[in-house]
């Protein structure tokens, strides 16, 4: 094997000529066997240092070109787009076409690709995604407009779990191994759950009786799924069934399980119901905000389950192509002059809240009741707007509906709910909005 001589404050070191590291790394490898092949430097750190050194070289070339010559700069730039480690050692593999360091391998062809090629692929994928979104099947909403759904789901309690595990771990090495086991658990569990859920939603769609039904890939598309981070574009009427299957499959799963500690698997999700013209990026942002809002509710002390955030869901229907921040949009459009908050959401899927106003199951029951009532479009719209009339006029409208054979209170229960903070919420509004998006 050929070597080169590198120097540090402790003297000379022989470094294999085909390796990119210097004296300190080589000295560490020879003197500290712990971690070799088990706890090697995370790939993200290697990438970060490559970017940092490349940036420093470019800056020094501009400030002191006599020291950082163009020749040195080009050499550094060529090597600092560092590749992912292959096995336990950072061996640099290069893309054949460009000669640049590789960062991954194509699963189909087996060929390695560089970072620049990867970015070009991602840009092309994004362009295809936009085309796919424009070509996807939609659902007609209560307002006659065509809607897609973008779903963002994310797991809960990772930080709490890591903290609890570290408290029970002895030593840094055990703590690192525990963190890695959590990551492994997440990947394995969610891969299994997603495979099962996708099979269920595909079968559900096959049995769904809708006019002009297209092939499944025009109705449902997984944009990204990595561990507990799930992002979906789909026909609006498939979003709730998909999440119903997903949360059902989460039941009984554990993020961590040992003799001393068991952490159940919990998740929050957000759905953005949008028109195609809105574009994926803004729709995803809205879905992400809904998911964050669900997480905020889950993390409130009164909602914790044995100190953990449970399963919650939030959604938003955006009937324009404009995007506002979720809180601003809701404050502007969903609070009446009498300070009635039109929205009850987010909702909790945990069985402990069954029967409570925030129960997701209770929300779905109200949707089913409204669907069975076979309301006309005019009645749906009147019910949506009824809360805006003011409480006195609202009561008169309810009585008028009852006199005409539509007993909404008997069908849906109380129309209003005052929460622990004293805020008054409309209990029916969410269900009325979602009638068209939840198949009967």
Tab-separated table of C-alpha atoms in Angstrom:
chain	number	residue	atom	x	y	z
A	1	UNK	CA	0.000	0.000	0.000
A	2	UNK	CA	1.211	3.487	-0.816
A	3	UNK	CA	1.353	6.167	1.874
A	4	UNK	CA	1.836	9.894	2.137
A	5	UNK	CA	3.219	11.809	5.134
A	6	UNK	CA	0.881	14.185	6.987
A	7	UNK	CA	1.749	16.381	9.997
A	8	UNK	CA	-0.016	17.601	13.113
A	9	UNK	CA	1.053	19.022	16.490
A	10	UNK	CA	2.237	15.594	17.596
A	11	UNK	CA	4.453	14.925	14.597
A	12	UNK	CA	4.341	12.905	11.388
A	13	UNK	CA	1.769	10.285	10.412
A	14	UNK	CA	1.673	7.849	7.526
A	15	UNK	CA	-1.732	8.072	5.812
A	16	UNK	CA	-2.883	5.706	3.038
A	17	UNK	CA	-2.455	7.602	-0.232
A	18	UNK	CA	-6.012	6.890	-1.410
A	19	UNK	CA	-7.656	8.353	1.713
A	20	UNK	CA	-8.731	11.985	2.060
A	21	UNK	CA	-8.198	12.378	5.811
A	22	UNK	CA	-5.085	13.790	7.440
A	23	UNK	CA	-2.867	13.130	10.466
A	24	UNK	CA	-5.345	13.528	13.326
A	25	UNK	CA	-7.925	11.199	11.821
A	26	UNK	CA	-5.271	8.578	11.081
A	27	UNK	CA	-3.872	8.867	14.614
A	28	UNK	CA	-7.386	8.431	16.034
A	29	UNK	CA	-8.011	5.352	13.904
A	30	UNK	CA	-4.800	3.713	15.104
A	31	UNK	CA	-5.290	4.480	18.801
A	32	UNK	CA	-9.045	4.342	19.405
A	33	UNK	CA	-10.608	1.129	18.167
A	34	UNK	CA	-13.973	1.907	19.792
A	35	UNK	CA	-16.488	2.818	17.175
A	36	UNK	CA	-14.653	1.486	14.137
A	37	UNK	CA	-17.332	-0.180	12.039
A	38	UNK	CA	-19.920	0.526	14.754
A	39	UNK	CA	-19.917	4.221	15.661
A	40	UNK	CA	-18.252	5.879	12.689
A	41	UNK	CA	-18.727	9.566	11.942
A	42	UNK	CA	-22.272	10.311	10.704
A	43	UNK	CA	-22.450	10.921	6.969
A	44	UNK	CA	-24.104	14.313	7.531
A	45	UNK	CA	-21.048	15.524	9.496
A	46	UNK	CA	-18.733	14.448	6.679
A	47	UNK	CA	-20.873	16.326	4.156
A	48	UNK	CA	-20.962	19.395	6.414
A	49	UNK	CA	-17.177	19.547	6.824
A	50	UNK	CA	-16.763	19.133	3.082
A	51	UNK	CA	-18.988	22.153	2.474
A	52	UNK	CA	-17.204	24.131	5.200
A	53	UNK	CA	-13.722	23.451	3.835
A	54	UNK	CA	-14.800	24.191	0.296
A	55	UNK	CA	-16.282	27.539	1.388
A	56	UNK	CA	-13.101	28.417	3.295
A	57	UNK	CA	-10.947	27.609	0.278
A	58	UNK	CA	-13.048	29.813	-2.031
A	59	UNK	CA	-12.854	32.696	0.472
A	60	UNK	CA	-9.093	32.350	0.951
A	61	UNK	CA	-8.590	32.238	-2.796
A	62	UNK	CA	-10.270	35.631	-3.059
A	63	UNK	CA	-8.417	37.146	-0.076
A	64	UNK	CA	-4.968	35.607	-0.496
A	65	UNK	CA	-4.683	34.173	-4.003
A	66	UNK	CA	-0.890	33.924	-3.652
A	67	UNK	CA	-1.418	31.417	-0.820
A	68	UNK	CA	-4.601	29.707	-1.978
A	69	UNK	CA	-3.783	29.403	-5.662
A	70	UNK	CA	-6.313	28.457	-8.305
A	71	UNK	CA	-4.624	25.076	-8.616
A	72	UNK	CA	-5.034	24.375	-4.877
A	73	UNK	CA	-8.592	25.692	-4.938
A	74	UNK	CA	-9.619	23.404	-7.794
A	75	UNK	CA	-8.079	20.417	-6.046
A	76	UNK	CA	-9.954	21.194	-2.828
A	77	UNK	CA	-13.233	21.818	-4.644
A	78	UNK	CA	-12.903	18.485	-6.440
A	79	UNK	CA	-12.411	16.552	-3.194
A	80	UNK	CA	-14.667	18.394	-0.771
A	81	UNK	CA	-17.960	17.204	-2.244
A	82	UNK	CA	-17.208	14.180	-0.142
A	83	UNK	CA	-18.894	10.867	-0.833
A	84	UNK	CA	-20.849	8.781	1.618
A	85	UNK	CA	-18.679	6.287	3.538
A	86	UNK	CA	-18.632	2.877	1.867
A	87	UNK	CA	-18.599	0.359	4.696
A	88	UNK	CA	-16.647	1.408	7.802
A	89	UNK	CA	-14.056	3.471	5.875
A	90	UNK	CA	-14.609	6.686	3.923
A	91	UNK	CA	-13.586	5.319	0.542
A	92	UNK	CA	-14.267	7.784	-2.248
A	93	UNK	CA	-16.235	6.358	-5.146
A	94	UNK	CA	-16.558	8.537	-8.247
A	95	UNK	CA	-19.357	8.867	-10.757
A	96	UNK	CA	-18.208	7.513	-14.119
A	97	UNK	CA	-19.855	10.192	-16.224
A	98	UNK	CA	-18.549	13.272	-14.373
A	99	UNK	CA	-15.664	11.939	-12.298
A	100	UNK	CA	-17.135	13.670	-9.229
A	101	UNK	CA	-17.250	11.972	-5.813
A	102	UNK	CA	-20.326	9.785	-5.488
A	103	UNK	CA	-22.917	10.239	-2.743
A	104	UNK	CA	-25.188	7.315	-3.564
A	105	UNK	CA	-25.953	4.349	-5.763
A	106	UNK	CA	-28.894	3.863	-8.115
A	107	UNK	CA	-30.947	0.902	-6.893
A	108	UNK	CA	-32.005	-0.106	-10.402
A	109	UNK	CA	-28.758	0.299	-12.381
A	110	UNK	CA	-26.194	-0.057	-9.579
A	111	UNK	CA	-24.329	3.000	-10.892
A	112	UNK	CA	-22.964	5.607	-8.492
A	113	UNK	CA	-24.072	9.237	-8.830
A	114	UNK	CA	-22.569	12.526	-7.636
A	115	UNK	CA	-24.216	15.332	-5.678
A	116	UNK	CA	-24.671	17.479	-8.771
A	117	UNK	CA	-26.358	14.590	-10.605
A	118	UNK	CA	-28.541	13.947	-7.572
A	119	UNK	CA	-29.681	17.591	-7.483
A	120	UNK	CA	-30.515	17.460	-11.188
A	121	UNK	CA	-32.525	14.277	-10.601
A	122	UNK	CA	-34.400	15.903	-7.738
A	123	UNK	CA	-35.197	18.966	-9.847
A	124	UNK	CA	-36.537	16.707	-12.588
A	125	UNK	CA	-38.566	14.764	-10.016
A	126	UNK	CA	-40.062	17.999	-8.696
A	127	UNK	CA	-41.049	18.999	-12.232
A	128	UNK	CA	-42.720	15.604	-12.715
A	129	UNK	CA	-44.444	15.993	-9.357
A	130	UNK	CA	-45.998	19.260	-10.451
A	131	UNK	CA	-47.212	17.622	-13.662
A	132	UNK	CA	-48.578	14.667	-11.685
A	133	UNK	CA	-50.423	17.011	-9.334
A	134	UNK	CA	-52.063	18.776	-12.237
A	135	UNK	CA	-53.134	15.460	-13.737
A	136	UNK	CA	-54.448	13.834	-10.567
A	137	UNK	CA	-58.020	12.881	-9.843
A	138	UNK	CA	-60.001	15.313	-7.683
A	139	UNK	CA	-63.159	15.497	-5.586
A	140	UNK	CA	-65.858	18.141	-5.950
A	141	UNK	CA	-66.265	20.089	-2.714
A	142	UNK	CA	-69.304	21.736	-1.163
A	143	UNK	CA	-68.554	24.867	-3.218
A	144	UNK	CA	-68.421	23.051	-6.568
A	145	UNK	CA	-64.625	23.405	-6.823
A	146	UNK	CA	-62.255	20.498	-7.442
A	147	UNK	CA	-59.984	19.478	-4.553
A	148	UNK	CA	-56.861	17.429	-3.897
A	149	UNK	CA	-55.504	16.581	-0.464
A	150	UNK	CA	-51.899	16.918	0.685
A	151	UNK	CA	-51.074	14.962	3.852
A	152	UNK	CA	-48.132	15.538	6.173
A	153	UNK	CA	-47.765	13.110	9.093
A	154	UNK	CA	-44.990	13.055	11.665
A	155	UNK	CA	-44.220	11.031	14.790
A	156	UNK	CA	-44.327	12.302	18.374
A	157	UNK	CA	-42.161	11.970	21.481
A	158	UNK	CA	-38.790	11.263	19.846
A	159	UNK	CA	-36.973	13.794	22.052
A	160	UNK	CA	-38.727	12.579	25.209
A	161	UNK	CA	-37.947	8.977	24.328
A	162	UNK	CA	-34.263	9.691	23.753
A	163	UNK	CA	-34.102	11.573	27.065
A	164	UNK	CA	-35.689	8.700	28.988
A	165	UNK	CA	-33.451	6.129	27.336
A	166	UNK	CA	-30.306	8.129	28.051
A	167	UNK	CA	-31.324	8.323	31.697
A	168	UNK	CA	-31.327	4.535	31.752
A	169	UNK	CA	-28.127	4.186	29.685
A	170	UNK	CA	-24.715	3.885	31.253
A	171	UNK	CA	-21.986	5.660	29.356
A	172	UNK	CA	-21.731	7.578	26.113
A	173	UNK	CA	-21.306	4.473	23.967
A	174	UNK	CA	-24.580	2.933	25.219
A	175	UNK	CA	-26.353	6.238	24.634
A	176	UNK	CA	-25.161	6.379	21.024
A	177	UNK	CA	-26.232	2.791	20.421
A	178	UNK	CA	-29.661	3.567	21.901
A	179	UNK	CA	-30.132	6.543	19.567
A	180	UNK	CA	-29.243	4.399	16.587
A	181	UNK	CA	-31.594	1.666	17.719
A	182	UNK	CA	-34.424	4.221	17.862
A	183	UNK	CA	-33.672	5.290	14.275
A	184	UNK	CA	-33.599	1.656	13.207
A	185	UNK	CA	-36.889	0.967	15.008
A	186	UNK	CA	-38.540	3.945	13.305
A	187	UNK	CA	-37.416	2.865	9.848
A	188	UNK	CA	-38.462	-0.754	10.278
A	189	UNK	CA	-41.818	-0.085	11.957
A	190	UNK	CA	-42.940	2.639	9.568
A	191	UNK	CA	-41.814	0.679	6.527
A	192	UNK	CA	-44.013	-2.193	7.702
A	193	UNK	CA	-46.930	0.085	8.593
A	194	UNK	CA	-46.763	1.998	5.306
A	195	UNK	CA	-46.640	-1.183	3.239
A	196	UNK	CA	-49.713	-2.502	5.053
A	197	UNK	CA	-51.571	0.835	4.872
A	198	UNK	CA	-50.885	1.329	1.166
A	199	UNK	CA	-52.291	-2.109	0.472
A	200	UNK	CA	-55.419	-1.237	2.440
A	201	UNK	CA	-56.008	2.130	0.753
A	202	UNK	CA	-55.490	0.593	-2.690
A	203	UNK	CA	-58.071	-2.095	-1.928
A	204	UNK	CA	-60.391	0.561	-0.480
A	205	UNK	CA	-60.081	2.636	-3.650
A	206	UNK	CA	-60.770	-0.397	-5.849
A	207	UNK	CA	-64.095	-0.911	-4.037
A	208	UNK	CA	-65.022	2.790	-4.003
A	209	UNK	CA	-67.995	3.572	-6.219
A	210	UNK	CA	-67.261	6.941	-7.832
A	211	UNK	CA	-67.946	8.215	-11.362
A	212	UNK	CA	-65.114	8.303	-13.901
A	213	UNK	CA	-62.687	6.551	-11.559
A	214	UNK	CA	-59.117	6.532	-12.857
A	215	UNK	CA	-56.191	4.206	-12.131
A	216	UNK	CA	-54.914	4.263	-8.545
A	217	UNK	CA	-51.691	6.158	-9.292
A	218	UNK	CA	-53.772	9.087	-10.541
A	219	UNK	CA	-55.631	9.144	-7.227
A	220	UNK	CA	-52.853	8.499	-4.702
A	221	UNK	CA	-49.140	9.319	-4.709
A	222	UNK	CA	-46.518	8.972	-1.952
A	223	UNK	CA	-44.227	11.980	-2.356
A	224	UNK	CA	-41.835	10.988	0.412
A	225	UNK	CA	-41.660	8.593	3.315
A	226	UNK	CA	-38.610	8.405	5.536
A	227	UNK	CA	-39.118	6.869	8.979
A	228	UNK	CA	-42.034	8.654	10.629
A	229	UNK	CA	-42.071	11.529	8.106
A	230	UNK	CA	-44.887	10.837	5.602
A	231	UNK	CA	-46.017	13.083	2.739
A	232	UNK	CA	-48.884	12.203	0.378
A	233	UNK	CA	-50.830	13.791	-2.497
A	234	UNK	CA	-54.197	12.195	-3.177
A	235	UNK	CA	-57.778	12.577	-4.285
A	236	UNK	CA	-59.451	14.535	-1.467
A	237	UNK	CA	-61.806	11.671	-0.592
A	238	UNK	CA	-58.858	9.307	0.129
A	239	UNK	CA	-57.070	11.399	2.771
A	240	UNK	CA	-59.234	10.507	5.784
A	241	UNK	CA	-59.538	6.783	4.913
A	242	UNK	CA	-55.744	6.589	4.475
A	243	UNK	CA	-55.112	8.184	7.872
A	244	UNK	CA	-57.765	5.981	9.470
A	245	UNK	CA	-55.881	2.903	8.240
A	246	UNK	CA	-52.512	4.409	9.246
A	247	UNK	CA	-53.532	5.248	12.819
A	248	UNK	CA	-55.259	1.891	13.202
A	249	UNK	CA	-52.040	0.133	12.173
A	250	UNK	CA	-50.051	2.196	14.701
A	251	UNK	CA	-52.036	0.740	17.593
A	252	UNK	CA	-49.905	-1.492	19.801
A	253	UNK	CA	-46.628	-0.439	18.159
A	254	UNK	CA	-43.744	0.808	20.333
A	255	UNK	CA	-41.052	3.342	19.546
A	256	UNK	CA	-38.953	1.731	22.274
A	257	UNK	CA	-39.449	-1.409	24.308
A	258	UNK	CA	-37.154	-2.839	26.962
A	259	UNK	CA	-37.384	-4.456	30.415
A	260	UNK	CA	-37.414	-1.020	32.055
A	261	UNK	CA	-39.065	1.281	29.488
A	262	UNK	CA	-41.840	1.046	26.902
A	263	UNK	CA	-42.785	4.041	24.706
A	264	UNK	CA	-45.921	3.616	22.529
A	265	UNK	CA	-45.819	4.911	18.970
A	266	UNK	CA	-47.832	8.118	18.525
A	267	UNK	CA	-48.242	10.384	15.512
A	268	UNK	CA	-49.856	13.655	14.415
A	269	UNK	CA	-51.118	14.474	10.933
A	270	UNK	CA	-52.255	17.480	8.936
A	271	UNK	CA	-54.375	17.572	5.761
A	272	UNK	CA	-54.538	20.496	3.334
A	273	UNK	CA	-57.482	20.355	0.942
A	274	UNK	CA	-56.508	22.502	-2.029
A	275	UNK	CA	-57.180	23.115	-5.691
A	276	UNK	CA	-54.597	21.932	-8.220
A	277	UNK	CA	-53.593	25.477	-9.078
A	278	UNK	CA	-52.265	26.057	-5.574
A	279	UNK	CA	-49.094	24.081	-6.284
A	280	UNK	CA	-47.447	21.422	-4.175
A	281	UNK	CA	-45.095	23.621	-2.158
A	282	UNK	CA	-47.751	25.921	-0.697
A	283	UNK	CA	-50.130	22.981	-0.157
A	284	UNK	CA	-47.404	21.094	1.700
A	285	UNK	CA	-46.706	24.162	3.861
A	286	UNK	CA	-50.371	24.307	4.827
A	287	UNK	CA	-50.477	20.573	5.621
A	288	UNK	CA	-47.306	20.962	7.687
A	289	UNK	CA	-48.856	23.837	9.643
A	290	UNK	CA	-51.912	21.680	10.332
A	291	UNK	CA	-49.640	18.899	11.583
A	292	UNK	CA	-47.775	21.358	13.820
A	293	UNK	CA	-51.087	22.613	15.191
A	294	UNK	CA	-52.096	19.028	15.980
A	295	UNK	CA	-48.781	18.560	17.787
A	296	UNK	CA	-49.362	21.701	19.862
A	297	UNK	CA	-52.701	20.299	21.018
A	298	UNK	CA	-51.174	16.885	21.724
A	299	UNK	CA	-48.427	18.442	23.871
A	300	UNK	CA	-50.741	20.459	26.097
A	301	UNK	CA	-50.421	19.158	29.635
A	302	UNK	CA	-54.127	18.323	29.894
A	303	UNK	CA	-53.892	16.148	26.747
A	304	UNK	CA	-50.745	14.141	27.564
A	305	UNK	CA	-50.998	10.379	27.908
A	306	UNK	CA	-48.662	9.265	30.729
A	307	UNK	CA	-46.450	12.234	29.901
A	308	UNK	CA	-46.517	11.597	26.136
A	309	UNK	CA	-48.194	13.392	23.228
A	310	UNK	CA	-50.852	11.176	21.651
A	311	UNK	CA	-52.435	10.841	18.195
A	312	UNK	CA	-54.023	14.036	16.838
A	313	UNK	CA	-55.184	15.285	13.441
A	314	UNK	CA	-55.951	18.716	11.984
A	315	UNK	CA	-57.120	19.783	8.524
A	316	UNK	CA	-57.815	22.908	6.508
A	317	UNK	CA	-59.842	23.526	3.377
A	318	UNK	CA	-58.330	26.264	1.240
A	319	UNK	CA	-60.889	27.362	-1.360
A	320	UNK	CA	-58.596	29.931	-3.012
A	321	UNK	CA	-55.193	29.736	-4.652
A	322	UNK	CA	-53.815	32.238	-2.138
A	323	UNK	CA	-51.964	31.073	0.956
A	324	UNK	CA	-52.065	32.636	4.409
A	325	UNK	CA	-50.496	31.445	7.608
A	326	UNK	CA	-52.889	28.983	9.234
A	327	UNK	CA	-53.438	30.938	12.473
A	328	UNK	CA	-54.004	34.179	10.566
A	329	UNK	CA	-56.437	32.529	8.160
A	330	UNK	CA	-58.445	30.968	10.972
A	331	UNK	CA	-58.538	34.113	13.075
A	332	UNK	CA	-59.724	36.091	10.077
A	333	UNK	CA	-62.300	33.697	8.649
A	334	UNK	CA	-63.424	31.371	11.429
A	335	UNK	CA	-64.280	33.585	14.418
A	336	UNK	CA	-67.681	35.306	14.517
A	337	UNK	CA	-68.482	38.769	15.860
A	338	UNK	CA	-69.813	37.062	18.981
A	339	UNK	CA	-66.419	35.333	19.364
A	340	UNK	CA	-67.700	31.889	18.463
A	341	UNK	CA	-64.809	29.834	17.097
A	342	UNK	CA	-66.173	27.952	14.134
A	343	UNK	CA	-63.573	25.174	14.351
A	344	UNK	CA	-63.390	22.440	16.969
A	345	UNK	CA	-60.339	20.852	15.396
A	346	UNK	CA	-57.714	19.518	15.932
A	347	UNK	CA	-59.120	16.159	17.010
A	348	UNK	CA	-57.677	13.378	19.153
A	349	UNK	CA	-57.762	9.760	17.968
A	350	UNK	CA	-56.910	8.190	21.336
A	351	UNK	CA	-59.657	5.983	22.856
A	352	UNK	CA	-59.336	7.805	26.204
A	353	UNK	CA	-61.216	10.819	24.793
A	354	UNK	CA	-64.108	8.854	23.293
A	355	UNK	CA	-67.289	10.899	23.606
A	356	UNK	CA	-65.485	14.162	24.346
A	357	UNK	CA	-65.857	17.178	22.005
A	358	UNK	CA	-62.278	16.747	20.703
A	359	UNK	CA	-62.832	13.074	19.898
A	360	UNK	CA	-62.047	12.226	16.281
A	361	UNK	CA	-64.515	9.341	16.492
A	362	UNK	CA	-67.265	11.745	17.575
A	363	UNK	CA	-66.385	14.064	14.681
A	364	UNK	CA	-66.748	11.182	12.195
A	365	UNK	CA	-70.088	10.209	13.757
A	366	UNK	CA	-71.410	13.712	13.072
A	367	UNK	CA	-70.226	13.471	9.461
A	368	UNK	CA	-72.028	10.133	9.027
A	369	UNK	CA	-75.217	11.545	10.557
A	370	UNK	CA	-75.176	14.489	8.156
A	371	UNK	CA	-74.568	12.199	5.188
A	372	UNK	CA	-77.493	9.973	6.191
A	373	UNK	CA	-79.731	13.049	6.388
A	374	UNK	CA	-79.172	13.568	2.635
A	375	UNK	CA	-78.955	17.344	2.927
A	376	UNK	CA	-79.349	19.390	-0.230
A	377	UNK	CA	-76.544	21.714	-1.326
A	378	UNK	CA	-78.668	24.636	-0.191
A	379	UNK	CA	-79.147	23.094	3.272
A	380	UNK	CA	-75.412	22.362	3.571
A	381	UNK	CA	-74.526	25.936	2.716
A	382	UNK	CA	-77.159	27.301	5.121
A	383	UNK	CA	-75.777	25.081	7.899
A	384	UNK	CA	-72.224	26.240	7.185
A	385	UNK	CA	-73.277	29.887	7.405
A	386	UNK	CA	-75.743	29.499	10.263
A	387	UNK	CA	-73.262	30.222	13.037
A	388	UNK	CA	-72.410	33.560	11.433
A	389	UNK	CA	-75.994	34.776	11.903
A	390	UNK	CA	-75.542	35.328	15.625
A	391	UNK	CA	-76.751	33.054	18.395
A	392	UNK	CA	-80.316	34.318	18.451
A	393	UNK	CA	-80.835	33.967	14.707
A	394	UNK	CA	-79.013	30.635	14.815
A	395	UNK	CA	-81.527	29.283	17.350
A	396	UNK	CA	-84.407	30.461	15.165
A	397	UNK	CA	-82.894	28.723	12.155
A	398	UNK	CA	-82.483	25.471	14.118
A	399	UNK	CA	-86.137	25.646	15.205
A	400	UNK	CA	-87.227	26.364	11.628
A	401	UNK	CA	-85.285	23.304	10.412
A	402	UNK	CA	-86.888	21.174	13.118
A	403	UNK	CA	-90.346	22.381	12.119
A	404	UNK	CA	-89.554	21.257	8.561
A	405	UNK	CA	-88.477	17.762	9.589
A	406	UNK	CA	-84.724	18.294	10.046
A	407	UNK	CA	-83.903	17.820	13.748
A	408	UNK	CA	-80.261	18.825	13.747
A	409	UNK	CA	-79.884	18.866	17.535
A	410	UNK	CA	-81.311	15.362	17.807
A	411	UNK	CA	-79.036	14.236	14.984
A	412	UNK	CA	-75.777	15.992	15.954
A	413	UNK	CA	-76.066	16.818	19.659
A	414	UNK	CA	-75.245	20.218	21.118
A	415	UNK	CA	-74.356	22.920	18.601
A	416	UNK	CA	-71.875	24.763	20.840
A	417	UNK	CA	-69.145	23.810	23.306
A	418	UNK	CA	-67.287	25.989	25.798
A	419	UNK	CA	-63.742	24.709	26.388
A	420	UNK	CA	-61.635	24.896	29.564
A	421	UNK	CA	-60.263	28.286	28.488
A	422	UNK	CA	-63.756	29.731	28.192
A	423	UNK	CA	-63.781	29.850	24.366
A	424	UNK	CA	-67.021	28.977	22.616
A	425	UNK	CA	-66.703	26.521	19.700
A	426	UNK	CA	-69.109	25.428	16.975
A	427	UNK	CA	-69.432	21.645	17.169
A	428	UNK	CA	-71.099	21.059	13.804
A	429	UNK	CA	-69.078	23.194	11.437
A	430	UNK	CA	-66.099	20.839	10.884
A	431	UNK	CA	-68.424	17.965	10.036
A	432	UNK	CA	-70.402	20.054	7.550
A	433	UNK	CA	-67.205	21.164	5.793
A	434	UNK	CA	-65.925	17.612	5.497
A	435	UNK	CA	-69.079	15.880	4.258
A	436	UNK	CA	-67.936	15.796	0.626
A	437	UNK	CA	-64.402	14.606	1.470
A	438	UNK	CA	-65.310	11.527	3.526
A	439	UNK	CA	-66.923	8.761	1.439
A	440	UNK	CA	-70.166	7.355	2.834
